[in-house]
XYZ file of C-alpha atoms in Angstrom:
193
model
C 33.542 5.844 8.861
C 33.873 2.220 10.003
C 31.205 -0.247 8.903
C 30.837 -3.863 10.002
C 28.711 -6.111 7.787
C 27.414 -9.500 8.974
C 26.079 -12.051 6.479
C 26.728 -15.787 6.147
C 26.749 -15.596 2.345
C 29.211 -12.793 1.600
C 28.583 -10.418 -0.065
C 24.910 -11.176 -0.829
C 22.624 -8.130 -0.540
C 25.529 -5.981 0.666
C 27.717 -6.340 -2.483
C 27.001 -2.922 -3.992
C 26.849 -1.014 -0.702
C 30.043 -2.530 0.735
C 31.917 -1.963 -2.528
C 30.716 1.634 -2.829
C 31.601 2.471 0.785
C 35.070 0.954 0.367
C 35.612 2.947 -2.856
C 34.693 6.120 -0.974
C 37.484 5.430 1.522
C 35.446 4.056 4.403
C 36.852 1.177 6.446
C 34.637 -1.797 5.597
C 34.876 -5.087 7.474
C 32.701 -8.047 6.532
C 32.245 -11.070 8.827
C 30.974 -14.122 6.955
C 31.112 -17.893 6.685
C 31.890 -17.651 2.957
C 35.544 -18.534 2.474
C 35.616 -17.997 -1.310
C 34.464 -14.542 -2.464
C 36.354 -11.264 -2.121
C 35.545 -7.607 -2.770
C 38.129 -4.934 -3.524
C 38.725 -2.716 -0.504
C 36.624 -4.852 1.835
C 38.393 -6.673 4.674
C 36.708 -10.071 5.037
C 36.826 -12.075 8.251
C 35.737 -15.703 8.146
C 33.378 -16.667 10.942
C 33.483 -20.338 11.901
C 30.958 -21.773 14.353
C 32.542 -24.320 16.690
C 30.123 -27.039 15.565
C 26.814 -27.670 13.829
C 23.476 -28.082 15.551
C 23.232 -31.551 17.003
C 21.129 -34.126 15.154
C 19.363 -35.064 18.391
C 18.110 -31.501 18.927
C 14.360 -31.210 18.399
C 13.621 -30.285 14.775
C 11.782 -27.100 15.819
C 14.799 -25.912 17.826
C 17.624 -26.957 15.497
C 17.551 -23.685 13.464
C 17.743 -21.722 16.723
C 20.686 -23.820 17.929
C 22.427 -23.096 14.613
C 21.679 -19.386 15.068
C 23.149 -19.392 18.584
C 26.300 -21.096 17.293
C 26.564 -18.503 14.496
C 26.014 -15.708 16.990
C 28.719 -17.098 19.271
C 31.183 -17.178 16.375
C 30.380 -13.575 15.404
C 30.680 -12.544 19.064
C 34.226 -13.952 19.157
C 35.199 -12.146 15.946
C 33.671 -8.901 17.244
C 35.671 -9.220 20.477
C 38.846 -9.676 18.413
C 38.024 -6.572 16.366
C 37.415 -4.554 19.506
C 40.693 -5.803 21.026
C 42.649 -4.387 18.070
C 40.814 -1.056 18.259
C 38.182 -1.510 15.554
C 34.873 -0.163 16.830
C 32.354 0.274 14.006
C 30.217 3.367 13.558
C 27.392 1.129 12.360
C 26.735 -2.611 12.083
C 24.627 -3.931 9.199
C 23.563 -7.553 9.528
C 21.221 -9.980 7.828
C 18.679 -11.187 10.367
C 17.580 -14.655 11.319
C 20.801 -16.654 11.161
C 22.086 -15.530 14.543
C 24.892 -13.300 13.314
C 23.395 -10.237 15.004
C 22.321 -12.060 18.149
C 25.225 -11.125 20.445
C 27.009 -8.319 18.579
C 25.439 -5.643 20.827
C 27.067 -7.423 23.773
C 30.429 -6.394 22.316
C 29.386 -3.029 20.839
C 26.393 -1.926 22.963
C 26.335 1.695 21.775
C 26.904 1.034 18.074
C 23.717 1.263 15.982
C 22.625 -2.117 14.606
C 20.731 -2.046 11.306
C 19.135 -5.419 10.562
C 18.194 -6.566 7.096
C 14.800 -8.162 7.792
C 14.263 -10.210 4.679
C 11.583 -12.661 5.735
C 9.351 -13.532 8.681
C 7.748 -16.947 8.247
C 4.022 -17.304 8.807
C 2.153 -20.591 8.687
C -0.826 -18.993 6.945
C -1.207 -16.486 4.153
C 2.368 -16.422 2.902
C 4.912 -18.923 1.643
C 3.868 -22.340 2.941
C 0.109 -22.584 2.381
C -0.364 -20.899 -0.995
C -0.802 -24.109 -3.027
C -3.924 -26.110 -2.083
C -2.377 -29.185 -3.728
C 0.340 -29.186 -1.038
C -1.238 -28.095 2.247
C 1.181 -27.790 5.169
C 0.770 -30.189 8.042
C 0.051 -28.932 11.554
C 3.625 -29.868 12.371
C 4.868 -27.611 9.538
C 3.001 -24.661 11.028
C 4.513 -25.217 14.461
C 8.014 -25.678 13.049
C 7.736 -22.482 10.991
C 6.530 -20.478 13.985
C 9.521 -21.653 16.028
C 11.904 -20.841 13.154
C 11.406 -17.116 13.787
C 13.047 -17.189 17.240
C 16.450 -15.821 16.176
C 14.840 -13.155 14.006
C 12.702 -11.994 16.934
C 15.846 -11.574 19.055
C 17.345 -9.500 16.233
C 14.230 -7.329 16.041
C 14.358 -6.755 19.771
C 18.082 -5.910 19.725
C 18.393 -3.817 16.575
C 18.080 -0.068 16.421
C 16.360 -0.190 13.032
C 15.384 -2.775 10.477
C 15.019 -2.587 6.728
C 13.151 -4.821 4.309
C 12.822 -4.605 0.520
C 9.025 -4.453 0.094
C 5.873 -3.430 1.925
C 4.552 -6.986 1.606
C 7.655 -8.409 3.304
C 7.245 -5.845 6.096
C 3.582 -6.851 6.483
C 4.669 -10.420 7.308
C 6.396 -9.259 10.510
C 4.431 -8.886 13.757
C 2.615 -5.515 13.765
C 4.407 -4.396 16.923
C 7.651 -4.245 14.911
C 6.332 -2.427 11.825
C 7.406 1.000 13.139
C 10.946 -0.311 13.601
C 11.257 -1.636 10.015
C 11.635 0.706 7.037
C 10.944 -0.384 3.479
C 14.000 0.222 1.271
C 13.991 -1.667 -2.010
C 17.214 -3.513 -2.881
C 17.257 -1.915 -6.321
C 17.925 -3.444 -9.701
C 21.381 -3.575 -11.279
C 20.340 -2.162 -14.646
C 23.918 -2.459 -15.933
C 23.669 -6.225 -15.492
C 20.042 -6.925 -16.399
C 19.461 -4.466 -19.241
C 22.682 -4.561 -21.235
């Protein structure tokens, strides 16, 4: 089996899965912006956006511009993989940073599984929980706009996963049926030794 992982911060949540799949003899390719880390048996490709979001871009849109630039860089790497004959059986990508945004344009029939870690809401979640630090109206608008890349991922993916039911509940209800809850697990060998 051929698996393509997409995550800016290699190996992040995919460390154990990518390592295990490689040990089982699967062909594992990981596209990332992390130039430092390595995993035995995992072929890492460094993804380099052509530039950063421009300082003059509206603050609400800057994260989306960054996501588009990340998506463009992953698109180019995916085209290179396809040109040398690597077509994955599945693509697993962390959502929201743009990495998944255009990968289906290169591999339209390959299932895309998105790791849906967090959908930002202006109320009832992570920015308005402390009455001592209420968010401004501008904060609420900025946070709503910050979900744009993630919404494209949700539209494009075949399935999504998230670690907890609460995290899933933060996503728009129309996507709940598309997102399964699969806990990340706990490395008991590390934490309970």
